[in-house]
Coordinates of C-alpha atoms in Angstrom, one line a residue:
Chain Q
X19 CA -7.3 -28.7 16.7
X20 CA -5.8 -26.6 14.0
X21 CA -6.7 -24.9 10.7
X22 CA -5.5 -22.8 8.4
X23 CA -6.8 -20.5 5.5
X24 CA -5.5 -18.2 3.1
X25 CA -6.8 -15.0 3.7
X26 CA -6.2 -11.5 3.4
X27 CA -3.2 -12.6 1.1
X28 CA -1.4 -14.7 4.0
X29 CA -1.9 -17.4 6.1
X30 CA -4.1 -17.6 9.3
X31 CA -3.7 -20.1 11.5
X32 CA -5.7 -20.6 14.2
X33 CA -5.1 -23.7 16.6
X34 CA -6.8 -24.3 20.1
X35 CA -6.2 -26.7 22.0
X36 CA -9.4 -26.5 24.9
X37 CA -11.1 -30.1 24.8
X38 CA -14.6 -28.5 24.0
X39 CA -13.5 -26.8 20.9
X40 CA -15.6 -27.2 17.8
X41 CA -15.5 -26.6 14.1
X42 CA -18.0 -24.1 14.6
X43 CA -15.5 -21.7 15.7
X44 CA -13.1 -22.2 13.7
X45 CA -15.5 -20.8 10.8
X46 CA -16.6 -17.7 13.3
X47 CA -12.8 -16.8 13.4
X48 CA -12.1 -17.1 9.9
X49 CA -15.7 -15.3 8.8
X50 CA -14.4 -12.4 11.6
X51 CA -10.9 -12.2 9.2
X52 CA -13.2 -12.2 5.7
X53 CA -14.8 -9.2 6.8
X54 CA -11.9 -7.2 8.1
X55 CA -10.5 -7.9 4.7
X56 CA -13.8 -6.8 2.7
X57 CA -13.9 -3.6 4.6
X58 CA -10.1 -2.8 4.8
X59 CA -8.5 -4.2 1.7
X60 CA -6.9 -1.8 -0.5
X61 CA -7.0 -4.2 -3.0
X62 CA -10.4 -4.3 -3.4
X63 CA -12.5 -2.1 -5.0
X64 CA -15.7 -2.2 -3.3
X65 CA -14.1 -2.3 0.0
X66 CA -14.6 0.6 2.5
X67 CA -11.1 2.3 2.2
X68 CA -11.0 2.3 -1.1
X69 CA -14.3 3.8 -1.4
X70 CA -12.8 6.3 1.0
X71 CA -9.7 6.9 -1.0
X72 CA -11.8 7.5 -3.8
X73 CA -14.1 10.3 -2.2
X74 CA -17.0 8.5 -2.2
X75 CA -18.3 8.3 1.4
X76 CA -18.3 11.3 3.6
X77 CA -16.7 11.0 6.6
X78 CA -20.2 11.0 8.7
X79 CA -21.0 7.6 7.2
X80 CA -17.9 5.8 8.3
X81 CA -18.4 2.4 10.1
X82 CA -17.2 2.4 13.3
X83 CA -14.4 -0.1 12.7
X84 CA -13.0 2.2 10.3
X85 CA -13.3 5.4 13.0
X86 CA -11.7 3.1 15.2
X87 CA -8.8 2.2 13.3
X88 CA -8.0 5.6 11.7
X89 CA -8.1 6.7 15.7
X90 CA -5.6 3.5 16.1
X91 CA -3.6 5.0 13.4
X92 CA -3.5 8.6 14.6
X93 CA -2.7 7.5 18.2
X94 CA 0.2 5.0 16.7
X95 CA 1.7 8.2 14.2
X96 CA 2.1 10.5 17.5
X97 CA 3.7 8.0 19.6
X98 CA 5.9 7.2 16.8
X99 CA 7.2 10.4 16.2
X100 CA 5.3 10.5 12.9
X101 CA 7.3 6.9 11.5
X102 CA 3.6 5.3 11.4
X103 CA 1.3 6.8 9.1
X104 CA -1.4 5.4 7.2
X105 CA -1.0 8.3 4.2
X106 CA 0.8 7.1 1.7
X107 CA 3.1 9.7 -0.5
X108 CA 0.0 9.5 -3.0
X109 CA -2.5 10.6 -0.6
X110 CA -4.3 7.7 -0.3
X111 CA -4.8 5.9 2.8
X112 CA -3.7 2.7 3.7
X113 CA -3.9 1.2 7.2
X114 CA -2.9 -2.5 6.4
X115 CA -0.1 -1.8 8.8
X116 CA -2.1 -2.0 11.6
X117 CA -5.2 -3.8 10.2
X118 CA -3.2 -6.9 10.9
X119 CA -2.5 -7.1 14.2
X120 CA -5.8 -5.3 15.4
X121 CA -7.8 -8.2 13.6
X122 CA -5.6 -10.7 14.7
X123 CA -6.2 -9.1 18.5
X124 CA -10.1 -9.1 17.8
X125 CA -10.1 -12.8 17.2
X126 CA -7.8 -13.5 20.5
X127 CA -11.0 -11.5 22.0
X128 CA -13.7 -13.6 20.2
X129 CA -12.3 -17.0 21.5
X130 CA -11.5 -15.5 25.0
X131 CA -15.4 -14.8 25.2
X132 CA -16.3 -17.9 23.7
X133 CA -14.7 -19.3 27.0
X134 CA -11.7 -20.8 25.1
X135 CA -8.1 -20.3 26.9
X136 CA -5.6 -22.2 24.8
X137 CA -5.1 -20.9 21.7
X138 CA -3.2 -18.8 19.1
X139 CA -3.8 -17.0 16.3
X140 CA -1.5 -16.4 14.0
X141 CA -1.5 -14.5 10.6
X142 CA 1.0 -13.7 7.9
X143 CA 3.9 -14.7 11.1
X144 CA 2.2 -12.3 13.8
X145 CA 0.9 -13.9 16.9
X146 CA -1.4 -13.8 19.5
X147 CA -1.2 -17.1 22.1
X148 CA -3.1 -17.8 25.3
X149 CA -3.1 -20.5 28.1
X150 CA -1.0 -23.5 27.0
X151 CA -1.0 -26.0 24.1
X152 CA -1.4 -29.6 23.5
X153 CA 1.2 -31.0 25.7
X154 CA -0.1 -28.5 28.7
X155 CA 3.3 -26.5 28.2
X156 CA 4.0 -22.7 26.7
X157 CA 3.6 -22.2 23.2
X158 CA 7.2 -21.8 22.3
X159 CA 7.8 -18.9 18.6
X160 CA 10.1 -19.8 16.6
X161 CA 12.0 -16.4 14.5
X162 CA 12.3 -17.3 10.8
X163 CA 15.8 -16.2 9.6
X164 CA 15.1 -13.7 6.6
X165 CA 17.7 -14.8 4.2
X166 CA 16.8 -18.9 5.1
X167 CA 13.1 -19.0 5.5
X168 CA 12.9 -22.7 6.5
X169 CA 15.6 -22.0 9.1
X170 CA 14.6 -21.1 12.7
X171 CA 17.0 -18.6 14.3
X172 CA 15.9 -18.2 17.9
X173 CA 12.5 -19.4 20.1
X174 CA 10.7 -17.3 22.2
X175 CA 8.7 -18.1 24.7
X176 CA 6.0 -15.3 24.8
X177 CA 3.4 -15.9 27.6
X178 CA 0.7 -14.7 26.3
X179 CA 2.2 -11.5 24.8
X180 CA 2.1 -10.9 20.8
X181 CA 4.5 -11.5 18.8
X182 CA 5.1 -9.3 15.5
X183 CA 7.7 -9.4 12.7
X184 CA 8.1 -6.8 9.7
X185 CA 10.3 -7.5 7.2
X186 CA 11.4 -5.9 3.6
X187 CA 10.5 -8.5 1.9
X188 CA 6.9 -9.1 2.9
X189 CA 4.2 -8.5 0.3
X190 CA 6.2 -6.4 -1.9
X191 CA 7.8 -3.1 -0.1
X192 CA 4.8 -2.3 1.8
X193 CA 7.3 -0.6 4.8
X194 CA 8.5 2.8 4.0
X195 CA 10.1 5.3 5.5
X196 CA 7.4 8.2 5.6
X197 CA 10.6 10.8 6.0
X198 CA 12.2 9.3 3.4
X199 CA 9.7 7.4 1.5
X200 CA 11.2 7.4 -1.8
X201 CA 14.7 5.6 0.0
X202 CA 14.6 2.1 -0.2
X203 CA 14.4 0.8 3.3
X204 CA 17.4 -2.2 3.8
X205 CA 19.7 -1.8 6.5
X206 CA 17.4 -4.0 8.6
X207 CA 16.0 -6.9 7.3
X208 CA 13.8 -8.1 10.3
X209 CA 12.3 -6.9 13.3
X210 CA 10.8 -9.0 16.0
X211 CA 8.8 -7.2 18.6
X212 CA 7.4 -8.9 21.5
X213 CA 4.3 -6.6 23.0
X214 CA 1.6 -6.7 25.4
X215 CA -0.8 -8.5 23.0
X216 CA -0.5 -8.0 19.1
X217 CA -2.0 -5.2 18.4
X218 CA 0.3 -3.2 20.4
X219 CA 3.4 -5.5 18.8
X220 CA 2.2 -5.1 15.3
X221 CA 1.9 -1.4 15.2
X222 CA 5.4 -1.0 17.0
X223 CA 7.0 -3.2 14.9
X224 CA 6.0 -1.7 12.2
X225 CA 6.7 2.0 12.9
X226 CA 10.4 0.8 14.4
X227 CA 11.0 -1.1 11.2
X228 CA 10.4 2.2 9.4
X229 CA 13.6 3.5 11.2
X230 CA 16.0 1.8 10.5
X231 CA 18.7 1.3 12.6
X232 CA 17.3 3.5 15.5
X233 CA 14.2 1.2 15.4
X234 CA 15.4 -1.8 18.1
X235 CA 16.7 1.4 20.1
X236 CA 12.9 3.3 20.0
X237 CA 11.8 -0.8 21.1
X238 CA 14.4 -0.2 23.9
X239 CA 13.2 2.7 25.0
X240 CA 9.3 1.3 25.4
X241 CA 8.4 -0.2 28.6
X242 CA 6.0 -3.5 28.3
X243 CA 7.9 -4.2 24.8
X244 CA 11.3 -6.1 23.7
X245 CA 12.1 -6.6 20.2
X246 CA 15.2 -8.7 18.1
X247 CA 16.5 -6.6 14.8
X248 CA 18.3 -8.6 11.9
X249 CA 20.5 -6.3 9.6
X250 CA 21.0 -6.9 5.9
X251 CA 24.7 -8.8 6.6
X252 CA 22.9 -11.2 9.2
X253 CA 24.0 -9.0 12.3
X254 CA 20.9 -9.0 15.3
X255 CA 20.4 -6.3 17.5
X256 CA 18.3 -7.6 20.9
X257 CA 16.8 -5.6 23.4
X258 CA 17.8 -5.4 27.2
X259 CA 14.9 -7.9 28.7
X260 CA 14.9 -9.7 25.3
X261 CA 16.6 -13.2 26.5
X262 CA 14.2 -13.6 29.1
X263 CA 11.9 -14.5 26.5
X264 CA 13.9 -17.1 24.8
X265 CA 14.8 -20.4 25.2
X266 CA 17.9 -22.5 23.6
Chain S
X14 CA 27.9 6.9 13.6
X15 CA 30.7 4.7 12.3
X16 CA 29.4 1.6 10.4
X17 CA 30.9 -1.9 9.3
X18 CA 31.0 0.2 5.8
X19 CA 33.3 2.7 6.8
X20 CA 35.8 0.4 8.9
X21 CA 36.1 -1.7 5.8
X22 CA 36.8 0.7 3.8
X23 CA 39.7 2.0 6.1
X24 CA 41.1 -1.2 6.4
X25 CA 41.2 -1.6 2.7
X26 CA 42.9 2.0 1.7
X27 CA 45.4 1.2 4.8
X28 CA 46.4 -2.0 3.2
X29 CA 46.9 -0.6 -0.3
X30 CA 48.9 1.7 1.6
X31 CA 47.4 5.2 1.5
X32 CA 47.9 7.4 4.4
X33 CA 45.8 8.2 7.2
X34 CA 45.5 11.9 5.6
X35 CA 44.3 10.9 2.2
X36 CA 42.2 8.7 3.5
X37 CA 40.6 11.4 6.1
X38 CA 40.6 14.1 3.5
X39 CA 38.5 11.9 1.4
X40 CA 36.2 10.7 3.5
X41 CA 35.4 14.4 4.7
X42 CA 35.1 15.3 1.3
X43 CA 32.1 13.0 1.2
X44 CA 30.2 14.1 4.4
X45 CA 32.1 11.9 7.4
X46 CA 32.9 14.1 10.4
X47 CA 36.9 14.0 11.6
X48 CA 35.0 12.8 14.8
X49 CA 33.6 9.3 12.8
X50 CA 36.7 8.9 11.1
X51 CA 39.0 9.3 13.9
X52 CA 36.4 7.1 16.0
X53 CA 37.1 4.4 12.7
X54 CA 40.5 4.3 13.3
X55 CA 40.9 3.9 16.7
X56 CA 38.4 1.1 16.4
X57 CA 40.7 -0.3 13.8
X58 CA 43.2 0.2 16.1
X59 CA 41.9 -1.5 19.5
X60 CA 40.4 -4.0 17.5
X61 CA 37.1 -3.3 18.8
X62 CA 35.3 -5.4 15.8
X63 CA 35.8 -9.1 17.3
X64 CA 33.3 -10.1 14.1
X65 CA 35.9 -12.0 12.5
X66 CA 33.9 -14.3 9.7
X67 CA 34.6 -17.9 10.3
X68 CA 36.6 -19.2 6.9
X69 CA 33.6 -21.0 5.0
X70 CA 33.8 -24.0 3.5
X71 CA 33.4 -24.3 0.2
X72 CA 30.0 -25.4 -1.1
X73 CA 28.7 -25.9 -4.6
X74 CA 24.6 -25.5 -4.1
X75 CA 24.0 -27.2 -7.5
X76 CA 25.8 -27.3 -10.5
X77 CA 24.8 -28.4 -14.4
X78 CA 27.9 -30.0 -15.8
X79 CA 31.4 -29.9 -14.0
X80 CA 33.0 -26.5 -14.7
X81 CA 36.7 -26.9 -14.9
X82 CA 38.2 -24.6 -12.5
X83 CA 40.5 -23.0 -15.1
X84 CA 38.1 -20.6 -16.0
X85 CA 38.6 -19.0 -12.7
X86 CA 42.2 -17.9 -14.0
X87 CA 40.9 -17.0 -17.6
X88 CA 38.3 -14.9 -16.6
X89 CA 38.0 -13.6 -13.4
X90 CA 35.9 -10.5 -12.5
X91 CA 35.2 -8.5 -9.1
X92 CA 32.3 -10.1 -7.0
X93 CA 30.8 -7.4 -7.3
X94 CA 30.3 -7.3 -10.7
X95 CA 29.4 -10.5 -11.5
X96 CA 26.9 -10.6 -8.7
X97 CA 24.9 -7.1 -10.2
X98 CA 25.2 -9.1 -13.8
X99 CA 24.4 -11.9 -12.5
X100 CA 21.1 -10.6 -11.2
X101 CA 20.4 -8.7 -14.0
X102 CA 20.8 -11.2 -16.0
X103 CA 18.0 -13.2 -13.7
X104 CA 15.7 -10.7 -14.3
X105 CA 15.7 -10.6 -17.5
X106 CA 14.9 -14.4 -17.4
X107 CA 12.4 -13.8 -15.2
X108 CA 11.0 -11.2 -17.6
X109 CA 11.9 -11.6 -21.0
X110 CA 11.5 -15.5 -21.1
X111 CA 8.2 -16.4 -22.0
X112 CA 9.6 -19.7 -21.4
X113 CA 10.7 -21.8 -18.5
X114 CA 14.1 -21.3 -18.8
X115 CA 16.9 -24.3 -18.4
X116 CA 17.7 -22.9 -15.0
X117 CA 15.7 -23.6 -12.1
X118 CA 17.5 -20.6 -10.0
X119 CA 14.4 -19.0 -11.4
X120 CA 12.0 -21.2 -10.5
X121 CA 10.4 -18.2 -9.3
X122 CA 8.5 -19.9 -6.0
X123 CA 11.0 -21.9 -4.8
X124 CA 12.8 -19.9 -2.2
X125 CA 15.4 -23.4 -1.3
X126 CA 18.4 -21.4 -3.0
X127 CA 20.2 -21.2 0.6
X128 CA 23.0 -18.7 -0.8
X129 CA 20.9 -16.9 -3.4
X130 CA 20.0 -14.3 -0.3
X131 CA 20.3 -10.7 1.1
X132 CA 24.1 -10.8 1.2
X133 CA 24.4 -11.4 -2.3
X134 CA 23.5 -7.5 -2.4
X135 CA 25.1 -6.2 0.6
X136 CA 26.7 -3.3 0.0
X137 CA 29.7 -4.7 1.3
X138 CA 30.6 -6.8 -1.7
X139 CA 31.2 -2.9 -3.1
X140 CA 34.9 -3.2 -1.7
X141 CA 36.0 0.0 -2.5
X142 CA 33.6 2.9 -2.4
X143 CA 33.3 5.5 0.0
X144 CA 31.0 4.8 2.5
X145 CA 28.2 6.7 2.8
X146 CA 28.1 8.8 5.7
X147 CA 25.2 7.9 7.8
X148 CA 24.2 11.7 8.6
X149 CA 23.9 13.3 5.2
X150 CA 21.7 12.6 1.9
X151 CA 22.4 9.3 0.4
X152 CA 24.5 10.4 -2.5
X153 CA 26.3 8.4 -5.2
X154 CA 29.5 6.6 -3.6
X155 CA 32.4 7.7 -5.3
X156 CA 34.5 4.7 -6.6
X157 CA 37.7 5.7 -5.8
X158 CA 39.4 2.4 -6.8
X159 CA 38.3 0.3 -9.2
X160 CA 39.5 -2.8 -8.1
X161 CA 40.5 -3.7 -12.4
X162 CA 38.8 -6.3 -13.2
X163 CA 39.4 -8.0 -17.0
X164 CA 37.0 -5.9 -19.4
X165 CA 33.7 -7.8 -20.0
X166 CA 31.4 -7.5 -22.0
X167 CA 28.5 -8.7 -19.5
X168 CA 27.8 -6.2 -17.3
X169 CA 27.5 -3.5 -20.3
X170 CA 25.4 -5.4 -23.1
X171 CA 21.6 -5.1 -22.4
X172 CA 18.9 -7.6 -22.8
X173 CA 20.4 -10.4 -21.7
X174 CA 23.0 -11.2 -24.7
X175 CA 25.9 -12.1 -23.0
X176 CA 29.2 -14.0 -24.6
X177 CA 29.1 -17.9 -24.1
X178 CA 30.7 -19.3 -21.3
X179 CA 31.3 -19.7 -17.6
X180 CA 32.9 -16.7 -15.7
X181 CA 34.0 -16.9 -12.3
X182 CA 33.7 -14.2 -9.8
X183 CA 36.3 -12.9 -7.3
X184 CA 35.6 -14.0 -3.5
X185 CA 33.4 -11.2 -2.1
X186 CA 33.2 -10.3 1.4
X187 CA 30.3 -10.6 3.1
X188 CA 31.1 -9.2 6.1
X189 CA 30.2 -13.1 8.1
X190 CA 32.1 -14.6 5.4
X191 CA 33.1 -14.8 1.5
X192 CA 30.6 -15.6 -1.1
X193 CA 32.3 -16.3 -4.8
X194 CA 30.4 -17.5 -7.8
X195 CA 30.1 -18.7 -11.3
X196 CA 27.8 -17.7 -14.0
X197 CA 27.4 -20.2 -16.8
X198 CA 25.8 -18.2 -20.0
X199 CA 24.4 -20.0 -22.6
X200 CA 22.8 -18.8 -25.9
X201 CA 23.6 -15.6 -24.8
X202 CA 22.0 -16.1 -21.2
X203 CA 22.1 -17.4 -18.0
X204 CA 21.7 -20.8 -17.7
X205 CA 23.1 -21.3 -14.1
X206 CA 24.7 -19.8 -11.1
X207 CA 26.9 -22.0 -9.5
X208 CA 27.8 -20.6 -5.7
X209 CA 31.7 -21.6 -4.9
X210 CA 31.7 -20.4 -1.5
X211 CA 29.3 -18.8 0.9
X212 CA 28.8 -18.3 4.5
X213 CA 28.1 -22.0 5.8
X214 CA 29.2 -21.6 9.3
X215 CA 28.9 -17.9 10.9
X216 CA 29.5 -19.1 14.6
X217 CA 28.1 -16.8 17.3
X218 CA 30.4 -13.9 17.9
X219 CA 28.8 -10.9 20.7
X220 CA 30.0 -8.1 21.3
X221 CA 29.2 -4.5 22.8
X222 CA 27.6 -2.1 20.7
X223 CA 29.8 0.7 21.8
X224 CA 28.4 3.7 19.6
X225 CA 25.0 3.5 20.2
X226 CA 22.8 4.3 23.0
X227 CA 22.0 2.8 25.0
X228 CA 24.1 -0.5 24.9
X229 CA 22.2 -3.1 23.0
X230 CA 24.1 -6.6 22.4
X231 CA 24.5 -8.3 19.1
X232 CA 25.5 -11.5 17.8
X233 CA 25.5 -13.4 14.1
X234 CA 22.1 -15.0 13.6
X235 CA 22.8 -19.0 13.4
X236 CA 20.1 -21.7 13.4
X237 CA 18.8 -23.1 16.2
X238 CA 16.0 -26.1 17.4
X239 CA 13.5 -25.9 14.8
X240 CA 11.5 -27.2 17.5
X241 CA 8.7 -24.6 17.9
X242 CA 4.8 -24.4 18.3
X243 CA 4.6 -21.3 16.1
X244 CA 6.7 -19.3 13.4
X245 CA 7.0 -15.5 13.3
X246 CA 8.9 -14.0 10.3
X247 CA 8.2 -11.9 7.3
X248 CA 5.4 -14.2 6.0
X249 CA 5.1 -16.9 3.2
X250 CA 8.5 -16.7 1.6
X251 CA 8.1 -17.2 -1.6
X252 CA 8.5 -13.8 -2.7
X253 CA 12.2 -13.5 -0.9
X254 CA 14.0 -14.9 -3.7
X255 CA 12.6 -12.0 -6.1
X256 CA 12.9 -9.4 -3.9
X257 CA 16.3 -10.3 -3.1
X258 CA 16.8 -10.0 -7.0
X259 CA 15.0 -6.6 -7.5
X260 CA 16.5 -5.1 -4.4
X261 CA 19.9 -5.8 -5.9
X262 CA 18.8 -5.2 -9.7
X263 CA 18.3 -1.8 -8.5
X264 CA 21.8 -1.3 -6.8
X265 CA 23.0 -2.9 -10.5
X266 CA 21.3 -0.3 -11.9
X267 CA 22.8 2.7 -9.9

C-alpha cells in the first residue's frame, strides 16, 4: 500500500508493504510531517522558527523539538568543520537542512513501533527503507540524473540505510557555502550519500554538498557512510565501498 | 589542483601555437602555481585524461519550420555566445511576456527539454579564458582570445529586441561532447531553440583520480534500468529547467 502527499513543498511518499497495514497509518505519518512543517517552516509566519527569528519567544519557552534540533544542528556544524550551519548570512535561522531527514527518521520510528517492518519513507528524494517490499526482495534506489530528471543513472541497493541527495537546483539555492556564501555553488551538481539511517545521510549530504569538490572526499573520509558526487559536465565521483551498494 | 578547465585551456593556446612560456607566464599572472601548470602539461603530455567525448550524433530535439542550413555559414557566432543570448533572451520571455509565448521551450514546468541542461552553462563552452585557479578568489577570467565571432547585434541589445532571423551557433565543447544550436528570433524575440548536436551517447569512460586524495574513481554518468522501487535526486524537477537558465543568465551577465 502506497500514498503520497504534497507536503512541506515536496513529495512524501510513504509505502508499506506488511499485510496488516491500514489507512489509519498512513494519516498518523502524514499528520507527524504537518506538524514538523507548522513548527519548522520558514515560510510560515506563525511557525515556531519564525517566531524565533523574529525575537518573539525567549529561548526558555522553546519546544523541545526545536532544542533538539538546534542541538542536531550544532553537533552537525562541529563535525562539519563549520560547512553546516543553520545561520544564514542574514542572521536568521533556518534549519530546513536538517529538518528533512530528522522528520523523515521520526516517521521510520513511528511505523517501526507501530510493529510495521517493510516500509519506506521517502520525502523530496531522501529515503528511509526497512525490511523488504512487495515482491519479498530489497528495495532497490534508483539516483535521478540532474541534467535528465526522468533518467535513472545508477540503483542502489541500501539495506535499510538512508539514502540522501542535495542538489543546486532543489527549491531554489537553498545550499550555500557558509565560507563563501555569496559564491554560487556549481561545480557539483549532485550528491548522493548513503548513511546509517537518514538523518545521519541528510545532514552529511548536505554539509558535503556545501564543499564542493572536497565534499565526496569528507564522505570518504566517514566511516558508516558512502556517497556518489555528479559535477556540473556530468563527471561522478564514487566513494571507496560505494559499488557494494549498487546493482547494474 | 589542476582542473578539466585548465587542461583545456592548454591544449587550446598549444594548438594556436603559443609557447609553453607565454602560456606559463600567463597563467601565473592569474594565480596558477608553476607546480599546477607544469602538473597540466605533463598530463597533457602522458595523456592522463582518457575522457575522450564520444562524437555525438546529431539530434534536432524539436524544430518549428525547417531551417535551411545556410544560415550556419551566414551567420555563425561562438557557442558561447549564442548560448548566454540565448538564455537571456528566455528570460526575458519568461519575464517580460505576459503572454504564453509561441515557444514551448518556456513552458516553464515542463522539464522534457533533454539538451536544454547544466552543460549548456558549463564553463567550458568559454573556450578561451584563463581558468580560474582553484586556490585563489574567484576573479574575472581574462579573455585572452576572443575567438572573433561576426559582430551581432544580439548579445548587446537589451530587452529582448533582437534582429529577425535564425543564427546558428559554433559547436561548443562540452567536455562529454559538442552541443551547437540555433536561435530562431522572431518579432524581435525568441521564438525557438533548435539543438543541432548535443551529448547523446557519453559511453562510460573510468579513470584514476590522480590529484586528489585519496584515490576516488570516476566515470561519465549514463542511464541505466529505470527499474527501481524508489527515486533519490534533487526533488520534483520542475524547477531545473529555470535554474538551469538563471544559473547561466548570471554567467551572461558577468
Amino acid at each position: 500500500m502506497k500514498e503520497t502527499r504534497s507536503i512541506m513543498g515536496m513529495h512524501i511518499t510513504v509505502e508499506i508493504d506488511d499485510p496488516w497495514v491500514n489507512e489509519k497509518i498512513f494519516n498518523q505519518v502524514f499528520d507527524y510531517f504537518i506538524a514538523v512543517d507548522k513548527r519548522f517552516s520558514t515560510y510560515k509566519e506563525t511557525s515556531e522558527i519564525m517566531c524565533i527569528n523574529r525575537g518573539e519567544i525567549s529561548e526558555s519557552s522553546y519546544s523541545s523539538e526545536m532544542r533538539e534540533i538546534f542541538e542536531l544542528a550544532e553537533k552537525t556544524k562541529k563535525e562539519t568543520q563549520g560547512y553546516f550551519n543553520i545561520r544564514m548570512s542574514n542572521q536568521a535561522l533556518d534549519p530546513s537542512g536538517i529538518v528533512k531527514g530528522w522528520a523523515i527518521q521520526n516517521a521510520a520510528k513511528l511505523l517501526l513501533k507501530k510493529g510495521f517492518k517493510d516500509f519506506y519513507v521517502d520525502a523530496g528524494g531522501d529515503i528511509q527503507s526497512h525490511g523488504l517490499n512487495a515482491k519479498k526482495e530489497e528495495w532497490t534506489v534508483g539516483i535521478r540524473n540532474p541534467f535528465k530528471p526522468e533518467e535513472i543513472i545508477k540503483r542502489i541497493v541500501p539495506k535499510g540505510m538512508g539514502v540522501a541527495t542535495s542538489g543546486t537546483y532543489l527549491r531554489g539555492q537553498h545550499i550555500y557555502n557558509p565560507h563563501a556564501p555569496e559564491k554560487e555553488l556549481h561545480d557539483i551538481v549532485s550528491l548522493t550519500v548513503i548513511g546509517p539511517n537518514i538523518l545521519e545521510a541528510d545532514r552529511f549530504a548536505t554539509a558535503a554538498f556545501a564543499m564542493g569538490k572536497e565534499g565526496i572526499i569528507f564522505i570518504e573520509g566517514l566511516e558508516g557512510f558512502e556517497g556518489y558526487a555528479i559535477d556540473s559536465k556530468g563527471i561522478a565521483t564514487m566513494t571507496t565501498g560505494f559499488e557494494s551498494f549498487t546493482i547494474k | 589542483m589542476i582542473t578539466p578547465e585548465l587542461k583545456n585551456y592548454l591544449r587550446q593556446k598549444l594548438a594556436q601555437g603559443a609557447t609553453r612560456q607565454e602560456i606559463s607566464t600567463t597563467l601565473l599572472g592569474s594565480g596558477w602555481t608553476s607546480d599546477d601548470i607544469a602538473e597540466g602539461f605533463s598530463s597533457l603530455a602522458t595523456g592522463a585524461t582518457v575522457l575522450t567525448p564520444t562524437v555525438p550524433v546529431q539530434t534536432v530535439v524539436r524544430r518549428v519550420s525547417p531551417v535551411p542550413s545556410r544560415f550556419g555559414k551566414k551567420a555563425t557566432i561562438s557557442g558561447a555566445l549564442i548560448v548566454a543570448s540565448i538564455v537571456y533572451a528566455v528570460y526575458q520571455n519568461i519575464l517580460l511576456s505576459a503572454q504564453p509565448t509561441t515557444s514551448n521551450v518556456v513552458g516553464t514546468t515542463v522539464p522534457v527539454q533533454t539538451a536544454v541542461s547544466v552543460p549548456v552553462t558549463s564553463p567550458a563552452s568559454v573556450a578561451t579564458s584563463i581558468p580560474v585557479a582553484k586556490t585563489q578568489p574567484v576573479t574575472t577570467p581574462t579573455p585572452v582570445q576572443t575567438p572573433a565571432p561576426t559582430p551581432t547585434p544580439v548579445v548587446t541589445k537589451p530587452k529582448g529586441q533582437y534582429v529577425d532571423g535564425t543564427y546558428t551557433g559554433s559547436p561548443a565543447d562540452a567536455y562529454y561532447g559538442t552541443i551547437q544550436v540555433q536561435a530562431v528570433i522572431q518579432n524581435g524575440a525568441l521564438a525557438d531553440v533548435i539543438f543541432l548536436q548535443h551529448p547523446s551517447d557519453r559511453g562510460t569512460s573510468v579513470r584514476i583520480n590522480n590529484y586528489a586524495m585519496p584515490i576516488l574513481k570516476q566515470e561519465a554518468i549514463s542511464a541505466q534500468s529505470a527499474n527501481v522501487n524508489i527515486v533519490s535526486g534533487a526533488s520534483d524537477s520542475s524547477g531545473a529547467f529555470q535554474q538551469s537558465l538563471a544559473s547561466a543568465l548570471s554567467q551572461a551577465k558577468s
